[in-house]
PDB file of C-alpha atoms in Angstrom:
ATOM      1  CA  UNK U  83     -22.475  -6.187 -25.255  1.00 59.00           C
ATOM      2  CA  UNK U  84     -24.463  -8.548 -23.282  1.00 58.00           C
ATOM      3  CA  UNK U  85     -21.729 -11.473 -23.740  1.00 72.00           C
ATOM      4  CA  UNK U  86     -18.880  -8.939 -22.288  1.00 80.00           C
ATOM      5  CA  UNK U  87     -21.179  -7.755 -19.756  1.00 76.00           C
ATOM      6  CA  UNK U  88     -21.878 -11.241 -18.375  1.00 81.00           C
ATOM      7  CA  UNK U  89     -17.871 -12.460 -18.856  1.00 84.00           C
ATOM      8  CA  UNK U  90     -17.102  -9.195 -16.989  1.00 84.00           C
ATOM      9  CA  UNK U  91     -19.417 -10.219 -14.332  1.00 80.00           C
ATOM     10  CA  UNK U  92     -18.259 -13.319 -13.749  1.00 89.00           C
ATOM     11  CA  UNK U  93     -14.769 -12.868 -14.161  1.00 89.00           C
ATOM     12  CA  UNK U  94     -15.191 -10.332 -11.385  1.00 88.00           C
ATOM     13  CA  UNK U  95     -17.551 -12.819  -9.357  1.00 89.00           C
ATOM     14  CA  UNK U  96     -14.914 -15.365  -9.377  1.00 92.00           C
ATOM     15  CA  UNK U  97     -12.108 -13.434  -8.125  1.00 92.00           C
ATOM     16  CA  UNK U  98     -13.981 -11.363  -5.278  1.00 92.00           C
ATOM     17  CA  UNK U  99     -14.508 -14.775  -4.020  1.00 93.00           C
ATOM     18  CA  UNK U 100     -11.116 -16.332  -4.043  1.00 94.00           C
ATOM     19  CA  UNK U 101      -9.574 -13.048  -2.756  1.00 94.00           C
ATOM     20  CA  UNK U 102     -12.329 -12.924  -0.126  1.00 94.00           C
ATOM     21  CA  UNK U 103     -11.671 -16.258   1.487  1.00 95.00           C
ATOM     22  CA  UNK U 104      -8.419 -17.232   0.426  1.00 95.00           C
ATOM     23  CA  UNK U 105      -6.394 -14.098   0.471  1.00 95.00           C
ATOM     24  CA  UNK U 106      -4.322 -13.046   3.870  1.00 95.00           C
ATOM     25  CA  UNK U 107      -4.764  -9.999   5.573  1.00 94.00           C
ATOM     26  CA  UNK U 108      -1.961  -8.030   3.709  1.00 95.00           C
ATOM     27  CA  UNK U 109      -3.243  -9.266   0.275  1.00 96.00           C
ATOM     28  CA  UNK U 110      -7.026  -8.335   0.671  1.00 97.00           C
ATOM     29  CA  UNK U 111      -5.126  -4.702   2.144  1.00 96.00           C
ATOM     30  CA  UNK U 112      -3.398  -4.563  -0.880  1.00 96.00           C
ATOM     31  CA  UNK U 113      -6.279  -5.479  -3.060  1.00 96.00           C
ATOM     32  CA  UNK U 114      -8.537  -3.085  -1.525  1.00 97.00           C
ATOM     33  CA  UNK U 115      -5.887  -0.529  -1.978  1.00 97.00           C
ATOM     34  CA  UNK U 116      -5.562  -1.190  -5.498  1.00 96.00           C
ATOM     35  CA  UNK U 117      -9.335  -0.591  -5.598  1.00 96.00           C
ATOM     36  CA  UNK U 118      -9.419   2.325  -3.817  1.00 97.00           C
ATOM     37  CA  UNK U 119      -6.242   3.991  -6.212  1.00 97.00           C
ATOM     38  CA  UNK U 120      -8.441   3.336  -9.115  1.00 96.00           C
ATOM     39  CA  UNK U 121     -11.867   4.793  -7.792  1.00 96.00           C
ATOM     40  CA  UNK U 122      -9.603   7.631  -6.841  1.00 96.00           C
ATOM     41  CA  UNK U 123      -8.180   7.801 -10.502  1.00 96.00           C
ATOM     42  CA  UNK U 124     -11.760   8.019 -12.380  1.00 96.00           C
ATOM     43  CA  UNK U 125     -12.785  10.174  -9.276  1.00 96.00           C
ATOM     44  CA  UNK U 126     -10.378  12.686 -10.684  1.00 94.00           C
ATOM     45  CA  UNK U 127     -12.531  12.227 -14.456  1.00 93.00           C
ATOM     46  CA  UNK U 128     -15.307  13.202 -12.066  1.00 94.00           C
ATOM     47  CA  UNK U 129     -13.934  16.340 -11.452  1.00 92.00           C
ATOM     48  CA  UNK U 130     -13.104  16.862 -14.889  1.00 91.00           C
ATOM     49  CA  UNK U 131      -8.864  16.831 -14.362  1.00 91.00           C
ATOM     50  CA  UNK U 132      -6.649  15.841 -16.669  1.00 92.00           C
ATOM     51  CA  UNK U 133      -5.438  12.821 -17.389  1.00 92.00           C
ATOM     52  CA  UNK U 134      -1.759  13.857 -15.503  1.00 95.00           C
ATOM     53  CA  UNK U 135      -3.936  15.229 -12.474  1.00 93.00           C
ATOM     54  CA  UNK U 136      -6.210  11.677 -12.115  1.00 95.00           C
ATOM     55  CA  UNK U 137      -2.830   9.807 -12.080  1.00 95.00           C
ATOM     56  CA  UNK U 138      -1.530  11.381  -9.335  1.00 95.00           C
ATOM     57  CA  UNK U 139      -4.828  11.591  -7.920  1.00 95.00           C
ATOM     58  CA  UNK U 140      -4.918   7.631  -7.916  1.00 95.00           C
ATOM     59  CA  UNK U 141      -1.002   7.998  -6.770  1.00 96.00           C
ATOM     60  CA  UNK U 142      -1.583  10.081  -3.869  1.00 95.00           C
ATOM     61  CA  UNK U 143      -4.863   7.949  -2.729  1.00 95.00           C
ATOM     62  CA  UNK U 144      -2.514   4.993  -2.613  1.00 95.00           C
ATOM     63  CA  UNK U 145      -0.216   6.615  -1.151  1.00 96.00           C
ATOM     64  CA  UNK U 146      -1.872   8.144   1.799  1.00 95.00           C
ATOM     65  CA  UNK U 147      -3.193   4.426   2.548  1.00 96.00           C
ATOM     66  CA  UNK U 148       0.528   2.866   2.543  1.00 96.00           C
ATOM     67  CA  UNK U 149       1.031   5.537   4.759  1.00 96.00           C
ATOM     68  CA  UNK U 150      -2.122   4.763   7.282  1.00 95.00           C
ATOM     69  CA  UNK U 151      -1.028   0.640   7.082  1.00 95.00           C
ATOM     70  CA  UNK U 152       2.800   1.631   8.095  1.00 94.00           C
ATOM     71  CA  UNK U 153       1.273   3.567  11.097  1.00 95.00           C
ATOM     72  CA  UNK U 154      -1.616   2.033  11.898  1.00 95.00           C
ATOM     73  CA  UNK U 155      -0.665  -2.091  10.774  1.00 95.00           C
ATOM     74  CA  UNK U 156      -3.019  -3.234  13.871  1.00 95.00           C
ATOM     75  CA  UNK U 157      -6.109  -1.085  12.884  1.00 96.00           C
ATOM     76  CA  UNK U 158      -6.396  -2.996   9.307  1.00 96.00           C
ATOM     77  CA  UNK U 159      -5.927  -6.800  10.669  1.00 92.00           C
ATOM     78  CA  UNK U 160      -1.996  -6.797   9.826  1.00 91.00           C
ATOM     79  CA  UNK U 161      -0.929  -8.314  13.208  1.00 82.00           C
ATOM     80  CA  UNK U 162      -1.654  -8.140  17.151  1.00 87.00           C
ATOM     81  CA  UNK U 163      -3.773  -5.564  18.178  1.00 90.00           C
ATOM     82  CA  UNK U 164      -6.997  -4.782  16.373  1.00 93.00           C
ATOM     83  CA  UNK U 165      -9.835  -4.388  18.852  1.00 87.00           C
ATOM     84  CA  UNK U 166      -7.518  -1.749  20.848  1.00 90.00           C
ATOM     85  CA  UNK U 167      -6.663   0.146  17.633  1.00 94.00           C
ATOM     86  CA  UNK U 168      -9.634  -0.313  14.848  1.00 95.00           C
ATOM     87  CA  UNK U 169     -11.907   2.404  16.720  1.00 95.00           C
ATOM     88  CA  UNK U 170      -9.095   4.457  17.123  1.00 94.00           C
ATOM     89  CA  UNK U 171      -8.249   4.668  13.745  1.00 95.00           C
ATOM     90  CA  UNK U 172     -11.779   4.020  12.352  1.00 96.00           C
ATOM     91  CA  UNK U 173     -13.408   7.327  14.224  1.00 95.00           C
ATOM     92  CA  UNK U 174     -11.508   9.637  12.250  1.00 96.00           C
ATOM     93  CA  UNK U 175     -13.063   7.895   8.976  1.00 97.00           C
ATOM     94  CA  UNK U 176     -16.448   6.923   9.573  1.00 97.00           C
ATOM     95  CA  UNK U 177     -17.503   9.739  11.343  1.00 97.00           C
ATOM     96  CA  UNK U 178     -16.977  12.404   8.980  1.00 97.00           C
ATOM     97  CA  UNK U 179     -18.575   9.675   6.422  1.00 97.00           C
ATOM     98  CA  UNK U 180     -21.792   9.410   7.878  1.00 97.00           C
ATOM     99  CA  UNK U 181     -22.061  13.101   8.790  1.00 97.00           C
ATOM    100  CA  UNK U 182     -21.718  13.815   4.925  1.00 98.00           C
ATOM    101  CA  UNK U 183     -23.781  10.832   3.514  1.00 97.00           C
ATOM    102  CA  UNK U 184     -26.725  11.698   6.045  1.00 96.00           C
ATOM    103  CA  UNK U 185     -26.732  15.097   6.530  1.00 97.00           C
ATOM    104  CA  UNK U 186     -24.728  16.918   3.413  1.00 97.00           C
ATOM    105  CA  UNK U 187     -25.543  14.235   0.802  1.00 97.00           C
ATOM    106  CA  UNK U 188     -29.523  14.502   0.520  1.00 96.00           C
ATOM    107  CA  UNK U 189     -29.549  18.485  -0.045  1.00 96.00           C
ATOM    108  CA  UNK U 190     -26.573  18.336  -2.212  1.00 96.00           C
ATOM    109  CA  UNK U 191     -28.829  15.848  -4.459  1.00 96.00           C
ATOM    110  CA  UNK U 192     -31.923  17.795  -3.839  1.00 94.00           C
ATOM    111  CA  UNK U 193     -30.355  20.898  -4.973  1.00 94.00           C
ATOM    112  CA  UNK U 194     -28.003  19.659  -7.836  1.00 94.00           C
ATOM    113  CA  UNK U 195     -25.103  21.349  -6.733  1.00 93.00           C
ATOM    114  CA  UNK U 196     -21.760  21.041  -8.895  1.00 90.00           C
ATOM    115  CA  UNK U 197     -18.231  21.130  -7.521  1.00 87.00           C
ATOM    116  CA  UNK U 198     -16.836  24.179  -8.944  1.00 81.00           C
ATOM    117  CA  UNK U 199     -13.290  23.834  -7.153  1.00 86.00           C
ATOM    118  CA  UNK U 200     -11.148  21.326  -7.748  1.00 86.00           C
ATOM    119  CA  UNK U 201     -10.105  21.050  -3.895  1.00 89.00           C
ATOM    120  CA  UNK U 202     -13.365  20.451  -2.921  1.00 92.00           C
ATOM    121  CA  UNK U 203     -13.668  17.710  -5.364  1.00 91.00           C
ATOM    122  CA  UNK U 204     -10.496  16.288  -3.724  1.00 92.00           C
ATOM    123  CA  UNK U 205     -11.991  16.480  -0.156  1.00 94.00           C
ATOM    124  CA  UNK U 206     -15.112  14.929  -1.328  1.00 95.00           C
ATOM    125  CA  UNK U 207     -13.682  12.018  -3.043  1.00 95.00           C
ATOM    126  CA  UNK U 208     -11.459  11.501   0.428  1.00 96.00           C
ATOM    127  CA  UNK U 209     -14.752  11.613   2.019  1.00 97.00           C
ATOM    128  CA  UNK U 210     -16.448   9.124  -0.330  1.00 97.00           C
ATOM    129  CA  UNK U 211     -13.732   6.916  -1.211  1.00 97.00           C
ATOM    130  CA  UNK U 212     -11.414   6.270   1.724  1.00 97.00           C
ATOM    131  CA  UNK U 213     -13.727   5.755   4.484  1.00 97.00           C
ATOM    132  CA  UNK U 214     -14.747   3.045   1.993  1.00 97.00           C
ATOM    133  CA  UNK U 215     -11.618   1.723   1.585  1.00 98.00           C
ATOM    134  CA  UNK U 216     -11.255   1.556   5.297  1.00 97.00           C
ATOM    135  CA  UNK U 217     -14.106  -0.503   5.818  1.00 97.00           C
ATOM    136  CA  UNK U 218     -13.795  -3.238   3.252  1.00 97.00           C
ATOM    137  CA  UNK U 219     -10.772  -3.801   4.946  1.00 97.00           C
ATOM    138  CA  UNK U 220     -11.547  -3.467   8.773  1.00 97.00           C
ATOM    139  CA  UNK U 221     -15.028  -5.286   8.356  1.00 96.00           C
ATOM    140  CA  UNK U 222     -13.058  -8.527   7.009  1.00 96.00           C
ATOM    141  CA  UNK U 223     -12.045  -8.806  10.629  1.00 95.00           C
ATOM    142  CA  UNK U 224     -15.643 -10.551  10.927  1.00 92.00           C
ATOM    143  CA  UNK U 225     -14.908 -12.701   8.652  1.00 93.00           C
ATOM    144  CA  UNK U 226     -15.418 -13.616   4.824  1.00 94.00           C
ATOM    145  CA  UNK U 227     -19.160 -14.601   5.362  1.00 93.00           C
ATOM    146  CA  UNK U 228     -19.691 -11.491   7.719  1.00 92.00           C
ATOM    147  CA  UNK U 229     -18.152  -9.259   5.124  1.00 95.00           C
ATOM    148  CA  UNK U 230     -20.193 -10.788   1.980  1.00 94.00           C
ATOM    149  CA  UNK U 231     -23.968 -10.313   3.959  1.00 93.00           C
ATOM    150  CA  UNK U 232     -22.967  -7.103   4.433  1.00 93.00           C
ATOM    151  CA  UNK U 233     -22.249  -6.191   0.890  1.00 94.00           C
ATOM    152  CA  UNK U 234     -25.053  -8.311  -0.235  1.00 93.00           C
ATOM    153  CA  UNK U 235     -27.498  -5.980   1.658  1.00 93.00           C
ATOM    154  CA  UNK U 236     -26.343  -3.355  -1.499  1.00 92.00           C
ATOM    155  CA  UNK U 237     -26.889  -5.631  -3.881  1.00 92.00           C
ATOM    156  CA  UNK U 238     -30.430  -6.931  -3.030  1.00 92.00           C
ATOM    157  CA  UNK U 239     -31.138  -3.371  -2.294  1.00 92.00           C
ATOM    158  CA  UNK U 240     -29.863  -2.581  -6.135  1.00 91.00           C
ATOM    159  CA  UNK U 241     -31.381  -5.948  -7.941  1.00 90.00           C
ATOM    160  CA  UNK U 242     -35.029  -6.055  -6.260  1.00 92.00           C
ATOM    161  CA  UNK U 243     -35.227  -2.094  -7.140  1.00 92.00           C
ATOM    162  CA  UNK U 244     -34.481  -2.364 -10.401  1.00 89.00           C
ATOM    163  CA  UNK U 245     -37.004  -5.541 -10.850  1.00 91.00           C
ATOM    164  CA  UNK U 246     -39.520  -4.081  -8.861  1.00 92.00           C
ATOM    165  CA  UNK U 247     -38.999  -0.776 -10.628  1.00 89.00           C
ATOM    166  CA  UNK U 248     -39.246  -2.265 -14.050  1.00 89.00           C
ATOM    167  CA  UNK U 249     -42.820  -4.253 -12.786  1.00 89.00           C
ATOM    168  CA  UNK U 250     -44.704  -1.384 -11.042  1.00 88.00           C
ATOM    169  CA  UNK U 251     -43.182   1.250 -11.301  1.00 84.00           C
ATOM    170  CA  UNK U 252     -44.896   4.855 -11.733  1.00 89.00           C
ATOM    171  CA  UNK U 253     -43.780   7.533  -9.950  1.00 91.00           C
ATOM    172  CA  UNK U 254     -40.249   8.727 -10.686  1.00 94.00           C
ATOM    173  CA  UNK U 255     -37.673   8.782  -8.076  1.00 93.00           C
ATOM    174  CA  UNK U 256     -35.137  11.588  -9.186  1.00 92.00           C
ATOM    175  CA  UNK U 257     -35.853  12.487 -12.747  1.00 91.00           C
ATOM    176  CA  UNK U 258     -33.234  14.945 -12.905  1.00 90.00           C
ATOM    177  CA  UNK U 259     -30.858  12.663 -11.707  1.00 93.00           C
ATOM    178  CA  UNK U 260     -31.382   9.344 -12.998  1.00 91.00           C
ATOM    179  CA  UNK U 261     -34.906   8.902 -14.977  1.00 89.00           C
ATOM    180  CA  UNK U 262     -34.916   5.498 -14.216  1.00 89.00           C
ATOM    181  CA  UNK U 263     -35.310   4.802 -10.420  1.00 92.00           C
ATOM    182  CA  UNK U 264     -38.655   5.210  -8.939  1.00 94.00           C
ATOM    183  CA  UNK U 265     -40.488   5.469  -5.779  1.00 94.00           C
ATOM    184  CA  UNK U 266     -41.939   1.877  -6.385  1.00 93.00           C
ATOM    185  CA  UNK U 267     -38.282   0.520  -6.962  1.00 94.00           C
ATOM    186  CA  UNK U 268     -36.655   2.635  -3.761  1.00 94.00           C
ATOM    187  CA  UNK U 269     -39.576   0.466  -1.926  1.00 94.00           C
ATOM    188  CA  UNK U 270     -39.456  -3.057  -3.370  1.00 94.00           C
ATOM    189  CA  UNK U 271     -35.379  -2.348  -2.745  1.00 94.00           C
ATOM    190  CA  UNK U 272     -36.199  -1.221   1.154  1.00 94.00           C
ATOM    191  CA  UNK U 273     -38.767  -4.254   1.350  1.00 95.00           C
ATOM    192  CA  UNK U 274     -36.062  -7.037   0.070  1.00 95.00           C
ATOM    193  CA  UNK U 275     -33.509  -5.628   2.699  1.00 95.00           C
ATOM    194  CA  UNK U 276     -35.958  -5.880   5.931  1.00 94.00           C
ATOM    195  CA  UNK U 277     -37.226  -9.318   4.750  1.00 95.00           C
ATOM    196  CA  UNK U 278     -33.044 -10.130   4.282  1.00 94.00           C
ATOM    197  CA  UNK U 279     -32.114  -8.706   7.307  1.00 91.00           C
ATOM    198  CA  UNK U 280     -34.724 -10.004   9.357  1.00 91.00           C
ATOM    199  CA  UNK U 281     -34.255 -14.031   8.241  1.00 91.00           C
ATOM    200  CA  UNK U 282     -30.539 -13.685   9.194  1.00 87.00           C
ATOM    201  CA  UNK U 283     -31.538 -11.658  12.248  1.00 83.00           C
ATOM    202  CA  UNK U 284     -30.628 -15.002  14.786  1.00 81.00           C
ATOM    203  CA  UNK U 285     -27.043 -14.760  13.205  1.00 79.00           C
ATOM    204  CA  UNK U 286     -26.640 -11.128  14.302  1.00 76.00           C
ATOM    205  CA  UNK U 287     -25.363  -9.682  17.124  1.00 69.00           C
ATOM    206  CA  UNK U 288     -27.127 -10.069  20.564  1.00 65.00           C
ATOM    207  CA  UNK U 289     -28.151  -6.271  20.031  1.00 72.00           C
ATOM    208  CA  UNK U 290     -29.693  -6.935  17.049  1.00 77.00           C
ATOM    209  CA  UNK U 291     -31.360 -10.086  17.589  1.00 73.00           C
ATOM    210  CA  UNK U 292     -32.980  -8.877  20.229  1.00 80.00           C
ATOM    211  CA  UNK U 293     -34.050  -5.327  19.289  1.00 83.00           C
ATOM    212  CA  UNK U 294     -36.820  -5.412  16.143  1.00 87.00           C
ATOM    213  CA  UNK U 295     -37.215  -1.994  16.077  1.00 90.00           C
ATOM    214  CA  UNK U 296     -33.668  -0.966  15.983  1.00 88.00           C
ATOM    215  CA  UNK U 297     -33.026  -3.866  13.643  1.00 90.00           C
ATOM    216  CA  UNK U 298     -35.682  -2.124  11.623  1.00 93.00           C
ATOM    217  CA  UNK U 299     -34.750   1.310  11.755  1.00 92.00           C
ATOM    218  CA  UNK U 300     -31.217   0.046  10.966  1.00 92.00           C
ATOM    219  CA  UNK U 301     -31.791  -1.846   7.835  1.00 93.00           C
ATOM    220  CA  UNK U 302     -34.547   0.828   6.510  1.00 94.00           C
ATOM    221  CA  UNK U 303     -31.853   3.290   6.663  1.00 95.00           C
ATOM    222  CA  UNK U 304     -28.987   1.225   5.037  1.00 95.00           C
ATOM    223  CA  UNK U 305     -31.501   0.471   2.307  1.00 94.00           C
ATOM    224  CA  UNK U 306     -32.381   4.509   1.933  1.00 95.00           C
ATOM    225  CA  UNK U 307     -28.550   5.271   1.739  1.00 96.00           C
ATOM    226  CA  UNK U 308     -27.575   2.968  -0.853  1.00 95.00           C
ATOM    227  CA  UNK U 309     -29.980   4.708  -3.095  1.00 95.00           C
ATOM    228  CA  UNK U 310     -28.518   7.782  -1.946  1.00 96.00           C
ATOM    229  CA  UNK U 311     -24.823   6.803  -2.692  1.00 95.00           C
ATOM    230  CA  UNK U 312     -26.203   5.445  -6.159  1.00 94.00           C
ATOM    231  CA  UNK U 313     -27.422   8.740  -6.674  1.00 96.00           C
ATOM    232  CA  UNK U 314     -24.649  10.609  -5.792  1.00 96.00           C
ATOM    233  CA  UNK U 315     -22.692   9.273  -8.450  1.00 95.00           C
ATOM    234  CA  UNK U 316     -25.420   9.486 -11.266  1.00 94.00           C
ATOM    235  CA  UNK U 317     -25.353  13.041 -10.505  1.00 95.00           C
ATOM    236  CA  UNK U 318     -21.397  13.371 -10.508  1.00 95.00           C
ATOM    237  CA  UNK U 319     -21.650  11.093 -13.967  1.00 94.00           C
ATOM    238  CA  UNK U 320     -24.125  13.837 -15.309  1.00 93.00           C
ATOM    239  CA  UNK U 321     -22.977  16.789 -14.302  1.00 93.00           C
ATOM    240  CA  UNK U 322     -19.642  15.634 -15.940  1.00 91.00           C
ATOM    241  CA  UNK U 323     -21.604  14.377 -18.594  1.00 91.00           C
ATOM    242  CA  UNK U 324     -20.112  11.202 -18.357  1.00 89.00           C
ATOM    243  CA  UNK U 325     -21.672   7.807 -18.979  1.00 88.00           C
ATOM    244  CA  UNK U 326     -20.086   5.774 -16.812  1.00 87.00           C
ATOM    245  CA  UNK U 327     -17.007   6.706 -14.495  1.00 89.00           C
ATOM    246  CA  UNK U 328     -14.056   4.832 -16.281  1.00 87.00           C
ATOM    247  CA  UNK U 329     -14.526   1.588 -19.057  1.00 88.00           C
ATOM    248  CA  UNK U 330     -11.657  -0.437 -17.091  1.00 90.00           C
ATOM    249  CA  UNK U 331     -14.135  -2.703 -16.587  1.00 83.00           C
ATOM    250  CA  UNK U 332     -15.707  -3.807 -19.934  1.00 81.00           C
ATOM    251  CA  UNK U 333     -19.530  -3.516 -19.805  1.00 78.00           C
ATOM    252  CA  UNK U 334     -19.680  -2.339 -16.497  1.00 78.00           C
ATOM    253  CA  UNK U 335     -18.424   0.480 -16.677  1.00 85.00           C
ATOM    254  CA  UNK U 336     -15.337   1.792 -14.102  1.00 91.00           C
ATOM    255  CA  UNK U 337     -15.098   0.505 -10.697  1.00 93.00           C
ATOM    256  CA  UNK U 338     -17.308   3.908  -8.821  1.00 93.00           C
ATOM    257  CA  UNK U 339     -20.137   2.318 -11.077  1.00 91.00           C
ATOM    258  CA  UNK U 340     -19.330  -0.964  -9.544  1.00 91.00           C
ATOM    259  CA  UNK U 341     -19.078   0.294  -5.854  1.00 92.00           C
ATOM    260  CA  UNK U 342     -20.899   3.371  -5.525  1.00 90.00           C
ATOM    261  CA  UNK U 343     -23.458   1.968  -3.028  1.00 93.00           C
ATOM    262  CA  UNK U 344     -20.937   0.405  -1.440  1.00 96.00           C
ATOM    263  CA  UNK U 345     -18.630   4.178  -0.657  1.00 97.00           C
ATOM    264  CA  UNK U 346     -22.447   5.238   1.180  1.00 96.00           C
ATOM    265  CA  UNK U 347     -23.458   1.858   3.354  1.00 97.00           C
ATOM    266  CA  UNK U 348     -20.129   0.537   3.996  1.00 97.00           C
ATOM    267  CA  UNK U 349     -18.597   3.226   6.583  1.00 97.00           C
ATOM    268  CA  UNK U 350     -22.040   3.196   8.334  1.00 96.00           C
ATOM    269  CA  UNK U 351     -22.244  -0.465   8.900  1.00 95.00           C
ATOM    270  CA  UNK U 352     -18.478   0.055  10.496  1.00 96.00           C
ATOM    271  CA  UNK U 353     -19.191   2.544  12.447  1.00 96.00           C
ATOM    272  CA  UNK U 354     -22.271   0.784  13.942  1.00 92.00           C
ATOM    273  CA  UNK U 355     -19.907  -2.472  14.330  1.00 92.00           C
ATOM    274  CA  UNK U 356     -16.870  -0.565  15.767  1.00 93.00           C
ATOM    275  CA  UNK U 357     -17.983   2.789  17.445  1.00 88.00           C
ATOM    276  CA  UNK U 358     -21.756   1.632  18.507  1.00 82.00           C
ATOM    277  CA  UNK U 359     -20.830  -1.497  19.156  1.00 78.00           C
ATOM    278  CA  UNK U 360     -23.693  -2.975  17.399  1.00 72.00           C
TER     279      UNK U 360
END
């Protein structure tokens, strides 16, 4: 299990990086779309479809975002035009996103709710999953580098909470939700991000560089809602009473396991970049 998990890893290692530098614009589009379609396709397991159901689930998700890249080509980096139309597009996306991850998200997990309707398991995974999509693509604009400090903000966040966890920790996080996190992880997780953030803070933005405190508050709260979207899917996974969300990806898992920090932090960093101008 070990062996696949680490051939897995670095299979997957190996190609995000190729793709991520080498591929053009409509190629990482398509790529991301081809991510999205399948997080929409074990979304649908989520939600307990059927197997006909989370097909066309995964067919419609692609769908709608061939549809948004005919309209909208600028807005995703597919020609002339991006800094007019990203915002444009981008509002309608990220807005929604962050009013759901920071305001709906943490009583939904405090409370354990379930989705009992199968349309409001469809709206959520639009919520969680194409905003995502959105920015993977749109934050490329920055460039490969840009794009890959960003994500690695997740996955610090993810690595020093699980070793910091494992070292000290005591008091547990969510017990209902997943046993293993703790209050000492969520910290040492929140800890590596400041100390991340703040060594690449002369490579930031002149807002940023210049502003401690709302470099501070910034990265404290893209640590907090990584755990949050990390959460969010345990709880989907359990309430299901599903292990992991697909096994497309042998000993990881399905690719929400592989990105479900990623559907939380991603459309907040993009809204800060394109909206707040940060």
């Amino acid at each position: 299990m070990l062996k696949t998990r680490i051939i897995t890893a670095l299979l997957l290692l190996v190609g995000f990086f190729c793709a991520l530098f080498y591929l053009p614009p409509i190629g990482w589009l398509c790529l991301a779309a081809l991510i999205a379609a399948l997080a929409f396709w074990e979304w649908g397991g989520l939600m307990k479809l059927s197997d006909t159901l989370r097909i066309c689930m995964g067919a419609a998700g692609l769908a709608a975002i061939a549809a948004l890249s005919a309209l909208f080509p600028s807005a995703l980096g597919i020609g002339d035009g991006f800094a007019e139309t990203a915002w444009v597009v981008g509002r309608w996306f990220y807005i929604p996103a962050a009013a759901f991850w920071l305001l709906l998200v943490p009583p939904w997990l405090k409370k354990r709710w379930s989705v009992q309707h199968p349309l409001v398991g469809g709206l959520t995974g639009i919520v969680v999953i194409f905003p995502a999509w959105l920015a993977l693509v749109q934050l490329r604009q920055l460039g490969g580098w840009a794009l890959l400090a960003v994500m690695a903000i997740v996955w610090l966040a993810d690595s020093a909470a699980y070793f910091s966890g494992r070292a000290l920790g005591r008091h547990k996080l969510a017990p209902a939700i997943s046993p293993g996190k703790t209050w000492e992880g969520a910290v040492g997780g929140a800890l590596a991000v400041l100390l991340y953030g703040f060594l690449l803070s002369s490579r930031l933005p002149g807002t940023l560089a210049e502003n401690e405190l709302l470099l501070f508050v910034i990265l404290a709260l893209l640590a907090a809602i990584s755990i949050v979207g990390d959460l969010f899917e345990s709880l989907l996974k359990r309430q299901s009473g599903l292990k992991d969300s697909s096994n497309i990806l042998p000993g990881h898992g399905g690719v929400l396991d592989r990105i479900d920090s990623l559907t939380s932090t991603l459309p907040l960093v993009a809204l800060a970049w394109l909206g707040l101008g940060f």
